[in-house]
Amino acid sequence: MKQLAIIGQGPRGLYALEQLISNLSQSNTSVTILLIDFTNEFGTSYVWKTSQPESNWININERGLSGIEKRKKINYKNVEISEFPSYHDWCNYSLKSKQPDTFPPRSKLGRYLSQRYESLISKLEGFDNVKRSTAKVDAINLSGGKLIISSEEKKWFCDDVLLTIGHQPIVNSGQLEKWNLYSKNNPKVKVFDDSYPVEQFKKLKNKKEQSIGIRGFGLAMIDVMRYLTINNYGNFKVIDHNTFETVYYKTEPQKLRLIPFSLDGLPLAPKPLNKVIDDWYKPTSRELHYFKSSIEAVSKTSKKTSSIDFLLEPIVKIASRVFNTLKNVNNSKKLSPEETESIGLHWLNNPEYKHPLIQNNDIATYDIIKSFIEMALGNKEISLDYCIGQVWRHCQPALYSSFSHAQLDEDIIEQVIEKDERIKRYSYCPPIESMQQLLALVDAEILDLDFVQDPEIELTNEGFKLSNEDGKSAICSVMINSVLDSPKLLEVNSPIIKSLLNNQLIAPIHSKLGIETKENGYVVMPKNKKDVNIAVLGRLAKGSVIGVDAILECFGPRVENWAASYVKSL
């Protein structure tokens, strides 16, 4: 009997197991299945663990989680595995179009994933051919036609391996390395290489007097900010449930100071308030078909191209149509669609581009955030960049399906991914309430935005000294890195990936990207190498596929393609 190991049992590993069992139930084949995860929370793994603080919020609204559909009933080896409800049915989701979208804690989705997993594994563990193990895999090697999986305690021998592991640590940047060395020699300071788990900051949470620098100004920073400030001495209170305007009240005096910063210092733009406003930006089915076909005409045909205009031009065409139909737009000159498209292309190609239709980033960061909040509420003239960002979000599923496994030069693939990453400031962004909390902390003199844009950082005897162009300075005794680095395969620092590289069992699609894979998830080997039975789904395959970080992608066709292909190969 063939032996398969699925390493990584988060939501993607869960869906891979479901699809595997479903396909096996419709065939006359059988396989020994080994399920491995480094945590003991199978189904959730690290990101969605049920025990995390409720201050960690889901970044996609619950309305959007309709894509996590029910698991249909499976009859496997004369054992009935009951269907499991969709996420919406599980939580009895019901929200009217005009009601504000909900963004629950990540632990809530974690409970759903955990229950879904247990409802499946409770049936499967009755079979001798299904086993699960909690272990940290350190190495995978190939010997005698068998893949050897090793942890500190044990070895397993398999015919096939599916990797569904998520974010892996990468080699620290020179800046972080320098900071770590500095902290080892200075007992007054502390450096944290990662934002998660936020529970690692428990000893900082209730200190009344401290200044903390936060490297990064994105979603992880918000989780850190919220965890540290919901403490024994203060909390948030929404004072207007129509706008989520928030105050931070202190039950006791405290001198906590949080100082975030990033290279460009630009804040996130919150998602629209509700479905009604979100639908303003929704492309028509005809526009989505045009967008998808425009990309595939280049990405699937090996057509030579030196630019990514095949992506940008159709999306600004759609965004221009949307923008010119919005009621709340700053278009007093009534520009033509062609003129609006031209402005949009200039902005997409140059983030420094300035125009009256583009949000002015030269004003105070606090005011930029307020401006974006009012756009998200539908109360203010919509800027063209905000409009493009929301249209881009609606187009992302089509982009991800049309561009994955593109037959294009590596540099073009990298450019597309970089552009999608840049637009995530608008498309993968937090709810309005998170940004209102940020403003509330500024008002409470806890969050300091004076150093948000690339401050000079000096290592002193007293701590990290941050200085800005206005001559202001601040000393931080703690520095937290909240930047989630891209999965550059050659910089990944985890033992399992280093072993696969050293053993020449995987290769990057590009020196700055992830593992090259086929459409069924299996690793592409150099022409002079034999194929190996290793498949990779998720973040580490970034480059071959895009859109790997979204929770909905864990329950999508890429996993289904792998399962169908694997069972067919048996």
Short mmCIF file of C-alpha atoms in Angstrom, two decimals, residues 17 21 33 35 71 73-84 115-132:
data_model
loop_
_atom_site.label_atom_id
_atom_site.label_comp_id
_atom_site.label_asym_id
_atom_site.label_seq_id
_atom_site.Cartn_x
_atom_site.Cartn_y
_atom_site.Cartn_z
CA LEU A 17 -7.42 15.59 3.79
CA ILE A 21 -10.78 11.01 1.40
CA ILE A 33 -2.10 8.45 5.40
CA LEU A 35 -0.83 13.54 9.20
CA ARG A 71 -18.24 19.37 3.45
CA LYS A 73 -21.23 13.50 3.23
CA ILE A 74 -18.53 10.92 2.42
CA ASN A 75 -18.84 7.13 2.48
CA TYR A 76 -15.30 5.86 3.05
CA LYS A 77 -14.71 2.12 3.40
CA ASN A 78 -18.31 1.55 4.52
CA VAL A 79 -18.06 4.26 7.18
CA GLU A 80 -20.26 7.31 6.82
CA ILE A 81 -18.55 10.63 7.46
CA SER A 82 -21.32 13.14 8.02
CA GLU A 83 -21.47 16.40 6.16
CA PHE A 84 -20.20 19.44 8.01
CA GLN A 115 -14.69 21.14 14.98
CA ARG A 116 -14.67 20.42 11.25
CA TYR A 117 -11.35 18.61 11.57
CA GLU A 118 -12.39 16.56 14.59
CA SER A 119 -15.64 15.51 12.91
CA LEU A 120 -13.52 13.99 10.15
CA ILE A 121 -10.57 12.54 12.06
CA SER A 122 -12.83 10.93 14.67
CA LYS A 123 -14.10 8.66 11.90
CA LEU A 124 -10.75 8.12 10.16
CA GLU A 125 -8.68 7.19 13.21
CA GLY A 126 -10.65 3.98 13.44
CA PHE A 127 -8.70 2.81 10.38
CA ASP A 128 -5.19 1.37 10.66
CA ASN A 129 -4.10 3.28 7.59
CA VAL A 130 -4.70 6.78 9.06
CA LYS A 131 -2.39 8.11 11.75
CA ARG A 132 -1.61 11.57 13.03
#
